[in-house]
XYZ file of C-alpha atoms in Angstrom:
689
model
C 11.933 20.541 4.855
C 14.782 21.611 3.415
C 15.601 24.278 0.956
C 15.971 22.051 -2.393
C 13.250 20.120 -1.067
C 9.509 20.348 -2.376
C 5.537 19.135 -2.155
C 3.532 17.917 -4.794
C -0.099 17.213 -5.063
C -0.997 13.615 -6.607
C -3.680 11.423 -6.087
C -4.166 7.765 -5.508
C -4.886 6.234 -9.150
C -6.053 2.408 -7.931
C -9.512 1.180 -8.344
C -10.249 2.093 -4.937
C -13.269 4.056 -4.567
C -11.358 5.895 -2.167
C -9.310 7.992 -4.744
C -7.202 9.353 -2.110
C -5.722 12.854 -2.329
C -1.290 12.454 -2.324
C 1.400 14.293 -2.027
C 4.714 13.381 -2.528
C 8.037 15.087 -1.183
C 11.179 15.307 -3.628
C 14.450 16.367 -2.995
C 16.775 16.780 -5.038
C 14.631 15.325 -8.223
C 13.858 12.090 -6.241
C 10.119 11.063 -4.808
C 11.643 10.634 -0.646
C 8.251 10.666 0.994
C 4.855 10.435 0.360
C 1.908 10.582 2.729
C -1.895 11.615 2.018
C -3.243 14.953 2.323
C -4.825 16.275 5.217
C -6.694 19.417 3.720
C -8.887 16.515 2.465
C -12.110 16.739 3.731
C -12.287 13.010 3.200
C -8.762 11.444 2.850
C -7.891 13.388 5.621
C -4.320 12.302 5.499
C -4.868 8.494 5.120
C -3.404 5.968 3.270
C -4.102 2.182 3.401
C -2.047 -0.883 3.970
C -1.236 -1.394 0.130
C -0.100 2.346 -0.327
C 1.733 3.295 2.326
C 4.352 2.026 0.605
C 4.068 2.667 -3.011
C 7.595 5.115 -3.236
C 9.239 1.354 -2.547
C 6.750 0.098 -5.437
C 7.671 2.383 -7.846
C 11.747 1.441 -7.139
C 10.783 -2.359 -7.144
C 13.503 -3.886 -8.394
C 11.634 -5.801 -10.605
C 10.076 -3.359 -12.558
C 9.929 -2.264 -15.848
C 12.272 -0.270 -17.712
C 13.020 -0.946 -20.988
C 10.782 -2.099 -24.131
C 11.653 -5.735 -24.433
C 10.719 -8.195 -27.373
C 9.905 -11.749 -27.165
C 13.070 -14.009 -27.027
C 10.906 -17.646 -26.249
C 8.041 -19.361 -26.528
C 4.401 -17.115 -25.653
C 3.917 -17.716 -21.814
C 7.435 -18.458 -21.080
C 8.367 -14.697 -19.943
C 11.974 -14.692 -22.330
C 12.158 -11.293 -23.724
C 15.178 -8.595 -24.288
C 15.578 -5.286 -24.672
C 14.798 -3.396 -27.511
C 15.097 0.413 -28.814
C 11.807 2.034 -28.634
C 11.669 3.159 -31.933
C 12.224 -0.681 -33.374
C 9.447 -1.653 -31.107
C 6.810 0.844 -32.614
C 7.756 0.770 -36.028
C 7.142 -2.925 -35.599
C 3.701 -2.720 -33.413
C 2.502 -0.089 -36.657
C 4.079 -2.477 -39.787
C 2.200 -5.332 -37.569
C -1.488 -3.625 -37.276
C -1.184 -1.830 -41.266
C -1.011 -5.674 -42.519
C -3.577 -6.892 -39.949
C -5.817 -3.785 -40.915
C -5.063 -4.730 -44.968
C -6.113 -8.170 -44.249
C -9.241 -7.462 -42.177
C -9.934 -4.563 -41.315
C -9.400 -2.347 -37.881
C -11.763 -4.038 -36.317
C -8.859 -7.101 -36.218
C -7.585 -5.242 -33.608
C -8.164 -4.765 -29.982
C -7.335 -2.475 -27.610
C -7.657 -4.192 -24.149
C -7.499 -2.199 -21.038
C -7.874 -2.655 -17.864
C -8.423 -0.647 -14.086
C -4.598 -0.518 -13.113
C -5.069 3.111 -13.175
C -8.651 5.275 -12.999
C -6.977 8.331 -14.287
C -9.121 10.672 -17.388
C -6.000 10.831 -18.951
C -3.862 7.607 -18.454
C -6.692 4.899 -17.594
C -9.762 3.206 -17.685
C -11.873 6.678 -18.580
C -9.944 7.340 -21.229
C -6.764 6.593 -22.450
C -6.820 6.015 -26.365
C -9.260 6.552 -27.005
C -9.164 9.012 -29.485
C -6.515 7.058 -31.219
C -8.691 3.475 -30.891
C -11.534 6.044 -32.600
C -9.718 7.559 -35.500
C -8.280 3.181 -36.548
C -12.187 2.060 -35.684
C -10.737 -0.683 -34.216
C -12.732 -2.820 -31.907
C -14.694 -1.203 -29.156
C -13.484 -2.190 -25.385
C -16.392 -3.312 -23.303
C -15.392 -3.024 -19.130
C -17.642 -5.660 -18.045
C -15.246 -6.715 -15.696
C -16.149 -4.713 -12.432
C -19.293 -2.645 -11.861
C -21.283 -2.970 -14.787
C -24.378 -5.111 -13.894
C -25.026 -3.226 -10.879
C -24.845 0.246 -12.571
C -27.583 -0.797 -15.009
C -29.381 -1.361 -12.202
C -28.598 1.860 -11.006
C -29.427 2.999 -13.655
C -33.015 1.994 -14.599
C -33.767 2.993 -10.858
C -32.450 6.305 -10.897
C -31.776 7.489 -14.059
C -28.215 7.490 -14.380
C -25.483 4.244 -13.638
C -23.465 6.421 -11.275
C -25.542 8.394 -8.755
C -25.943 8.023 -4.898
C -25.920 9.389 -2.096
C -23.514 10.964 -0.711
C -20.783 9.509 1.341
C -20.251 12.434 3.445
C -23.455 12.102 4.725
C -23.491 8.858 6.459
C -22.756 10.490 9.318
C -25.871 11.376 9.583
C -27.181 8.443 9.261
C -29.353 6.293 12.197
C -29.579 3.049 10.397
C -26.609 2.333 8.032
C -26.740 -0.996 6.136
C -22.605 -2.297 4.619
C -24.792 -4.318 1.314
C -22.108 -6.281 -0.045
C -19.266 -4.007 0.960
C -15.746 -5.133 3.084
C -15.580 -0.719 3.927
C -12.387 -1.379 6.141
C -10.559 -3.547 3.404
C -11.986 -1.951 0.243
C -13.240 1.515 1.202
C -11.775 2.479 4.420
C -12.037 5.946 4.500
C -15.674 5.933 4.634
C -15.375 4.107 8.168
C -15.203 7.586 10.163
C -18.569 8.879 8.771
C -19.472 5.237 9.985
C -17.764 6.155 13.282
C -19.654 9.704 13.514
C -22.945 8.029 13.375
C -22.425 5.609 15.578
C -21.135 8.464 18.211
C -24.188 9.918 17.613
C -26.721 6.076 17.986
C -26.872 4.945 14.399
C -26.882 0.612 14.486
C -24.451 -0.283 11.563
C -25.818 -3.688 9.763
C -23.118 -5.643 7.774
C -24.547 -8.194 5.081
C -22.351 -10.154 3.691
C -22.172 -13.916 3.098
C -18.143 -13.153 4.946
C -17.865 -12.460 8.408
C -15.448 -9.962 6.970
C -13.310 -7.800 8.717
C -16.261 -4.659 8.483
C -18.777 -7.675 9.953
C -16.953 -8.276 12.481
C -17.400 -4.923 13.357
C -21.031 -4.088 12.581
C -23.226 -4.709 15.368
C -25.458 -6.843 13.324
C -24.152 -9.006 10.859
C -25.989 -11.107 8.313
C -24.830 -13.619 6.128
C -27.386 -14.772 3.165
C -26.056 -17.583 0.570
C -24.680 -16.072 -2.319
C -26.604 -13.885 -4.869
C -29.823 -13.769 -2.688
C -29.828 -10.153 -2.190
C -32.617 -9.308 -3.855
C -34.685 -11.577 -2.497
C -33.446 -10.246 1.411
C -34.483 -6.283 -0.378
C -37.797 -7.546 -0.889
C -38.654 -9.536 1.985
C -37.267 -6.241 4.417
C -39.518 -3.861 2.402
C -42.471 -7.149 2.992
C -42.428 -5.784 6.507
C -41.851 -2.232 5.990
C -45.110 -2.417 3.733
C -47.227 -4.469 6.627
C -46.177 -2.372 9.259
C -47.503 0.048 7.106
C -44.709 2.505 7.283
C -44.102 3.491 2.929
C -43.069 6.797 3.228
C -46.801 7.234 0.998
C -46.047 11.407 0.345
C -42.210 10.718 -1.005
C -43.508 7.865 -3.294
C -46.661 10.005 -4.299
C -44.335 12.923 -5.393
C -41.354 11.541 -6.261
C -41.958 7.547 -7.825
C -43.477 5.936 -10.367
C -45.290 2.282 -10.745
C -45.798 1.674 -7.212
C -48.616 -0.548 -7.385
C -46.579 -2.994 -9.419
C -43.814 -2.454 -6.785
C -46.012 -3.223 -4.228
C -47.319 -6.606 -5.370
C -44.278 -7.678 -5.687
C -43.183 -6.992 -2.782
C -46.066 -8.926 -1.086
C -44.354 -11.752 -3.248
C -41.987 -11.714 -0.706
C -43.329 -12.724 3.250
C -40.435 -13.473 5.000
C -40.850 -16.819 5.529
C -40.741 -17.388 1.600
C -37.660 -15.034 2.060
C -35.417 -17.147 4.635
C -35.949 -20.040 2.256
C -33.827 -17.986 -0.295
C -31.504 -17.026 1.694
C -31.360 -18.988 4.543
C -31.338 -16.227 7.305
C -33.522 -17.240 9.737
C -37.221 -15.028 9.403
C -36.790 -13.599 13.103
C -33.740 -12.189 11.850
C -35.224 -10.783 8.329
C -38.043 -9.109 10.610
C -36.446 -7.426 13.115
C -33.992 -6.060 10.500
C -37.303 -5.107 8.203
C -38.881 -3.434 11.468
C -35.763 -1.557 12.127
C -35.752 -0.081 8.496
C -39.024 0.603 8.874
C -39.051 2.676 11.662
C -35.335 4.232 11.167
C -34.360 7.325 9.423
C -32.155 8.441 7.861
C -31.055 5.372 6.657
C -28.060 4.523 4.598
C -27.213 1.975 2.440
C -23.734 1.499 0.935
C -23.461 -1.357 -1.159
C -20.775 -1.889 -3.502
C -18.924 -4.815 -6.717
C -19.110 -7.457 -4.831
C -22.671 -8.629 -4.597
C -23.589 -8.077 -8.472
C -21.351 -10.492 -9.498
C -23.750 -13.383 -10.058
C -26.591 -13.851 -13.120
C -28.959 -11.801 -11.145
C -27.190 -8.927 -10.238
C -28.443 -6.400 -11.476
C -31.668 -7.006 -10.621
C -29.882 -7.081 -6.625
C -28.842 -3.167 -7.003
C -32.101 -2.095 -8.665
C -33.941 -4.115 -5.918
C -31.547 -2.671 -3.232
C -31.722 1.626 -4.384
C -35.562 1.060 -4.523
C -35.328 0.571 -0.474
C -35.240 4.099 0.133
C -37.858 5.279 -2.920
C -39.798 3.280 -0.565
C -38.940 3.957 2.626
C -38.822 7.465 1.515
C -34.805 8.420 2.583
C -34.117 10.244 -0.711
C -35.006 12.882 0.985
C -33.013 12.979 3.810
C -28.812 14.111 4.260
C -27.770 10.369 5.831
C -30.484 8.612 3.364
C -30.287 6.565 0.475
C -27.790 4.216 -0.932
C -25.330 4.903 -2.927
C -23.284 2.710 -5.314
C -20.930 4.972 -7.701
C -20.767 8.621 -7.409
C -18.862 9.339 -10.821
C -21.862 10.528 -12.472
C -22.085 13.736 -10.537
C -18.851 14.588 -12.389
C -20.728 15.525 -15.499
C -17.379 16.205 -17.522
C -17.551 17.228 -21.513
C -16.621 13.343 -22.184
C -17.696 13.956 -25.741
C -14.711 16.288 -26.140
C -12.719 14.154 -24.297
C -13.668 10.823 -25.979
C -14.188 11.993 -29.590
C -16.669 9.242 -30.242
C -17.971 10.801 -33.167
C -14.737 9.933 -35.456
C -15.517 6.047 -34.594
C -16.664 4.620 -38.094
C -20.034 3.625 -37.391
C -21.275 -0.427 -36.349
C -17.280 -0.950 -35.009
C -18.053 -4.109 -32.876
C -17.958 -4.227 -29.197
C -15.705 -6.685 -27.233
C -16.370 -7.460 -23.211
C -13.129 -8.378 -21.714
C -14.418 -11.356 -19.527
C -15.180 -12.889 -22.840
C -11.427 -12.587 -23.359
C -11.127 -16.407 -24.359
C -13.755 -16.786 -26.353
C -13.585 -13.440 -28.161
C -9.406 -14.840 -28.925
C -10.442 -18.089 -29.672
C -14.040 -17.939 -31.494
C -14.441 -14.663 -33.735
C -13.507 -15.312 -37.397
C -15.636 -11.856 -38.336
C -12.853 -10.736 -38.096
C -11.058 -12.655 -36.357
C -9.168 -10.712 -32.964
C -5.864 -10.667 -34.967
C -3.610 -8.161 -32.328
C -4.526 -7.299 -28.850
C -2.816 -4.247 -27.045
C -3.364 -4.702 -23.603
C -2.731 -1.913 -20.501
C -3.519 -1.381 -17.212
C -4.869 -4.696 -17.145
C -3.342 -8.599 -16.253
C -6.390 -10.947 -17.752
C -4.511 -13.924 -16.994
C -4.881 -13.069 -13.143
C -7.908 -11.535 -13.150
C -10.676 -12.394 -16.014
C -12.714 -15.508 -15.914
C -11.699 -18.811 -17.134
C -7.859 -18.896 -16.978
C -6.936 -21.338 -18.799
C -9.269 -20.713 -21.646
C -7.723 -17.328 -21.598
C -4.114 -19.066 -21.495
C -4.752 -20.861 -24.505
C -5.851 -17.864 -26.587
C -3.106 -16.157 -25.658
C -0.429 -18.527 -26.672
C -2.155 -18.303 -30.165
C 1.117 -17.947 -32.016
C -0.621 -16.380 -35.122
C -2.136 -13.060 -31.948
C 0.202 -10.045 -32.005
C 0.128 -9.223 -28.756
C 1.446 -5.896 -27.213
C 1.604 -5.234 -23.827
C 2.247 -2.425 -22.073
C 2.851 -2.543 -18.162
C 5.327 -1.411 -15.192
C 6.031 -5.060 -13.655
C 6.301 -8.588 -15.880
C 2.648 -10.363 -15.311
C 2.190 -13.094 -16.377
C -0.562 -11.710 -19.285
C 3.112 -9.953 -19.957
C 4.547 -13.514 -20.551
C 2.702 -14.069 -23.597
C 3.729 -10.489 -25.004
C 5.599 -10.495 -28.607
C 6.473 -6.608 -27.151
C 6.541 -5.621 -24.133
C 6.294 -2.088 -23.266
C 7.441 -0.489 -19.552
C 4.425 2.346 -18.764
C 5.546 4.938 -16.813
C 3.421 4.815 -12.922
C 1.420 7.778 -10.853
C 4.244 9.487 -9.480
C 5.651 9.544 -13.523
C 3.063 10.871 -15.499
C -0.003 13.508 -14.951
C -3.768 12.905 -14.666
C -6.961 13.682 -13.666
C -9.444 11.443 -12.062
C -12.845 11.662 -10.510
C -14.135 8.875 -7.488
C -16.461 6.484 -7.255
C -17.183 7.276 -3.422
C -16.700 10.792 -2.854
C -17.381 13.838 -5.026
C -13.742 16.033 -4.985
C -11.918 16.192 -8.251
C -8.002 15.611 -7.870
C -5.455 16.480 -10.323
C -2.232 14.696 -10.277
C 1.021 16.379 -11.121
C 4.133 14.782 -11.898
C 6.429 14.967 -9.130
C 9.518 12.442 -10.438
C 10.893 12.053 -14.370
C 10.732 7.995 -15.290
C 12.726 6.389 -14.490
C 14.644 4.392 -17.812
C 12.345 4.652 -20.994
C 8.703 4.744 -19.095
C 6.153 6.377 -21.264
C 2.745 7.662 -20.139
C 0.436 5.887 -21.976
C -1.087 8.981 -23.621
C 2.635 9.449 -25.188
C 3.000 6.005 -26.062
C 0.069 6.392 -28.116
C 0.608 9.977 -29.855
C 3.202 8.156 -30.805
C 1.656 5.074 -32.197
C -0.329 7.623 -33.840
C 2.359 9.086 -35.697
C 4.017 6.055 -36.560
C 0.587 4.578 -38.759
C 0.271 7.587 -40.391
C -2.641 9.394 -38.622
C -3.200 12.776 -38.841
C -6.483 13.721 -36.692
C -5.034 16.720 -35.052
C -6.844 15.774 -32.044
C -4.467 12.273 -30.485
C -1.404 14.640 -30.943
C -3.350 16.933 -27.592
C -0.640 17.313 -24.950
C -1.956 15.919 -21.526
C -2.981 18.977 -20.646
C -5.078 19.237 -23.614
C -7.018 16.418 -22.612
C -7.798 17.682 -19.124
C -8.432 20.632 -20.131
C -11.218 18.938 -23.294
C -12.882 16.934 -20.080
C -13.363 19.968 -18.120
C -14.906 22.178 -20.447
C -18.466 21.455 -19.416
C -21.139 23.832 -18.736
C -22.518 22.248 -16.336
C -23.123 23.898 -12.597
C -21.642 21.524 -10.258
C -17.499 22.166 -12.818
C -18.262 26.188 -12.190
C -15.024 27.098 -11.101
C -12.873 23.656 -11.830
C -10.428 24.369 -14.071
C -7.421 22.941 -14.686
C -5.653 26.375 -13.326
C -7.716 25.616 -9.857
C -6.870 21.865 -9.907
C -2.911 22.133 -10.658
C -2.370 24.874 -7.830
C -4.854 23.267 -5.004
C -4.440 19.747 -6.344
C -8.060 18.678 -5.451
C -11.866 20.183 -5.586
C -15.272 19.215 -4.312
C -17.788 19.327 -6.829
C -19.615 22.522 -6.529
C -22.844 21.488 -4.638
C -24.524 22.132 -1.302
C -23.501 20.922 1.579
C -25.047 18.725 2.792
C -25.416 17.199 -0.432
C -28.866 15.190 -1.317
C -29.753 15.074 -4.734
C -32.855 13.622 -5.256
C -34.912 15.483 -2.362
C -36.998 17.112 -5.584
C -36.694 14.514 -8.468
C -34.517 11.807 -10.054
C -32.876 11.918 -13.538
C -34.834 9.461 -15.166
C -36.397 9.809 -18.073
C -40.003 10.395 -15.798
C -37.915 12.627 -12.825
C -39.106 9.786 -10.538
C -37.086 7.291 -9.022
C -38.763 4.469 -11.468
C -40.565 1.659 -9.896
C -41.041 0.325 -13.097
C -39.171 1.211 -16.183
C -40.210 1.490 -19.372
C -36.521 1.025 -20.788
C -36.538 -2.417 -19.072
C -39.236 -3.566 -21.199
C -37.509 -2.648 -24.402
C -34.157 -4.664 -23.444
C -37.058 -7.237 -22.626
C -35.893 -7.163 -19.109
C -39.191 -7.768 -16.044
C -40.412 -3.991 -15.452
C -40.212 -4.077 -11.920
C -37.387 -5.332 -9.339
C -37.418 -9.361 -8.624
C -35.013 -11.416 -7.360
C -32.797 -13.259 -10.824
C -31.897 -16.384 -8.640
C -27.992 -16.937 -9.514
C -27.150 -19.605 -12.091
C -25.154 -21.362 -9.849
C -24.468 -20.170 -6.272
C -27.622 -20.504 -4.793
C -28.571 -24.020 -6.313
C -29.481 -26.964 -3.952
C -30.588 -30.690 -4.506
C -29.828 -30.334 -7.975
C -26.938 -32.413 -10.135
C -24.663 -29.288 -9.835
C -24.989 -28.920 -6.536
C -24.337 -32.826 -5.631
C -21.576 -32.541 -8.079
C -19.939 -29.364 -6.348
C -21.680 -28.438 -3.045
C -19.745 -25.807 -2.195
C -20.613 -21.965 -3.428
C -17.337 -20.631 -3.793
C -16.602 -16.377 -3.987
C -13.583 -14.582 -4.136
C -13.678 -11.448 -1.996
C -10.556 -8.508 -1.881
C -7.709 -9.202 -0.210
C -6.764 -6.782 2.361
C -2.934 -5.993 0.682
C -3.438 -6.927 -2.816
C -5.308 -4.511 -5.114
C -6.751 -6.483 -8.080
C -3.938 -8.113 -9.243
C -1.526 -5.285 -8.103
C 1.435 -5.455 -5.213
C 0.750 -9.439 -5.659
C 4.261 -8.883 -6.698
C 5.458 -6.986 -3.666
C 7.458 -8.952 -1.121
C 6.132 -7.237 1.562
C 2.484 -6.991 1.475
C 2.833 -10.623 -0.026
C 4.156 -12.220 3.259
C 1.123 -10.114 5.242
C -1.586 -11.349 2.863
C -0.595 -14.910 3.090
C -0.636 -17.185 0.108
C -4.627 -17.801 -1.513
C -6.343 -19.398 1.475
C -9.579 -21.127 1.797
C -12.298 -20.579 4.220
C -14.328 -23.238 4.616
C -17.151 -23.961 7.652
C -16.031 -26.643 10.441
C -18.814 -28.917 8.702
C -17.773 -28.734 5.541
C -13.850 -29.552 6.575
C -14.952 -32.428 8.403
C -17.211 -33.450 5.647
C -14.123 -33.876 3.666
C -11.401 -34.526 6.151
C -9.496 -31.001 5.989
C -8.377 -29.376 9.165
C -6.239 -25.840 9.682
C -3.464 -25.268 7.384
C -3.931 -28.100 4.858
C -3.148 -27.580 1.343
C -6.515 -27.920 -0.247
C -7.019 -28.825 -4.100
C -10.365 -26.467 -4.401
C -11.996 -27.905 -8.436
C -14.442 -27.721 -10.991
C -15.076 -28.383 -14.914
C -13.278 -25.496 -15.868
C -9.830 -25.477 -14.273
C -8.296 -25.874 -10.334
C -6.326 -24.350 -7.876
C -4.890 -24.928 -4.082
C -4.957 -23.027 -1.759
C -4.041 -23.231 2.318
C -7.439 -24.331 4.401
C -8.978 -21.888 7.250
C -11.572 -23.335 9.378
C -13.833 -20.766 10.511
C -17.698 -20.047 11.009
C -17.055 -16.402 8.908
C -18.760 -18.757 6.471
C -21.694 -20.658 6.827
C -21.977 -24.365 5.871
C -21.811 -24.611 1.887
C -19.863 -21.972 1.006
C -16.299 -21.297 0.903
C -14.375 -17.738 0.212
C -11.075 -17.412 -1.128
C -9.254 -14.085 -2.346
C -8.737 -12.727 -5.333
C -5.786 -10.820 -7.066
C -2.933 -13.484 -6.505
C -0.355 -13.571 -10.132
C -0.657 -17.920 -10.798
C 3.252 -17.953 -11.396
C 3.339 -16.341 -8.143
C 1.543 -19.349 -6.052
C 0.977 -23.027 -5.967
C -0.406 -24.397 -8.865
C 0.232 -21.426 -11.152
C -3.803 -21.159 -10.581
C -6.177 -18.729 -8.824
C -9.377 -18.608 -8.033
C -10.627 -17.274 -11.669
C -9.402 -21.126 -12.939
C -12.462 -22.301 -11.404
C -15.020 -19.099 -13.011
C -17.201 -19.594 -15.926
C -17.372 -16.787 -19.029
C -20.951 -15.969 -18.499
C -22.980 -13.018 -17.978
C -24.557 -11.779 -15.444
C -28.614 -10.034 -16.102
C -27.418 -6.720 -17.098
C -24.130 -4.805 -19.431
C -22.820 -8.370 -19.329
C -21.608 -8.300 -16.425
C -19.413 -10.807 -15.102
C -20.339 -13.874 -12.636
C -16.896 -14.165 -9.889
C -19.598 -15.068 -7.389
C -21.681 -17.597 -8.964
C -19.539 -20.365 -8.762
C -19.594 -23.931 -7.468
C -16.622 -26.288 -6.198
C -16.353 -28.820 -4.427
C -12.825 -29.350 -2.459
C -10.298 -32.436 -1.513
C -6.826 -33.002 -0.203
C -3.935 -31.303 -2.350
C -0.159 -31.329 -2.441
């Protein structure tokens, strides 16, 4: 390294469990290299295929550098440059008019997981200002929420589970609805360490993914039937008398009711529900019954259907029956963010929010913009999100954003499909250019991201944009003007033992730190954070909200149908798994990654392709009553008969047909939390053009 070069510690901000620690090398004010931080025990220096060229992404020729005002029709994407002062003055003037006419609830700050940070992203950006103004509250329903509720009803916290680092001690590993090598690849080294000690790895996924192909065993259930499989496996455990009665007696509640439910799911019935052979269910059930510890990794894809919350609840109950929660390498993990018990009230200042402010679901964007009238939504401010590409019912969302009377402000790094509908388009900074604080949903480390280089052009961090907007609006509440360091100190000011000694100064010096918990970390060996202090096979809180309090199988609304009028009209269950070279809708405009990912593809079983006269490489039209998209046919037994798979994340305007799989997805809620139902979808496929 030359004398003028310096290393700046940071962290990947993207919507991934791994939240990689990285190091940016800066020379003469320019970021010249990016590498994973080899010191980090979880990341260990590796970055994914998407992020290793992140510096090129920050310097992309199509990056937004200046504020812009719409110069054509909504959706046309024509803009002219304006000054920041002019743009902010216009937002403030329009919002003051809207609030005078309809109140602040007519304004909807709409954000996504483009960055996961506590300062600039989904974990807190702008929340203080929205509370002070009293705008509509934004509900993040697009990703984790149904499964989070299911976890919370079982374990007492929506975002806790086994420590992923302890998978190296597992003897049986169930990778349930998760494509680890694409979406969580740092976990794989722990899985490989367990394998070297004799562990058996099972992938449970409707698609033979990269991960499933590397597993020792792959089970491909009908989409949305995972809860039935979980109950069927437990039926085998109970039939063998291998439930851990000591653990059940000491650390659970409601066992007899759950046991009766389990007995309703013998392998024969589960075989019919899941489409799996009875023999395979029994064999895995026997392995589960006799192998300690068993570790289960489940992620968000499996809960995106009408019974998604109950599916995650059923799976997280498995270690309560087998007693695996008592062992390093035992249990289940869906999300780990709950182990960071920061001072969220101090960061968010929800105490400033007027009572009764309404809550709007991000996955019902089209419905809210077109149908709400008490008051109507008259302005949206969209940041860290590309809803035209990423939320259900794409055609409805387009119609909604095309409203001439809807004042739309978009903050982004690139001109996405959503940005094309903006009245004002504002340039935000990227991770190498701003400060942020990160926890992770796939490990138990905190990271500080120090800005490495100045922003290009006139790009501003979200925090600074919101401070400037607050001044234009005449907000007098002092806390909305706190600096980024002040915001970080607020959330770190916690008396939780796991945060002992983890100050901003420590994080700035080291770059990252593990939560102050034991090693190995076995969080529930002695109890659970439920009201009862036990794992709750029967949840009184579910009774209060009208849900079945005992884990059950709640069928998907569409995906598992057969013999119905809907299934005859649309005979294929369509799921949209994560793409290997895209992250949600990010990187879809990067030519190298676009080339490596290839055009949108539709994987069809050979029997389904032949029945439609389709062969490898054909362009297909995938459609239902909600919409359609184009995809290139891939003929493979990686999916079962009656199931089709099409990767998510493509920008509609960059692909044939100007639509992606979300054009066919319904605006409908899952069973818990209002979660999205991306994988609860039936379609038909025909030759396209």
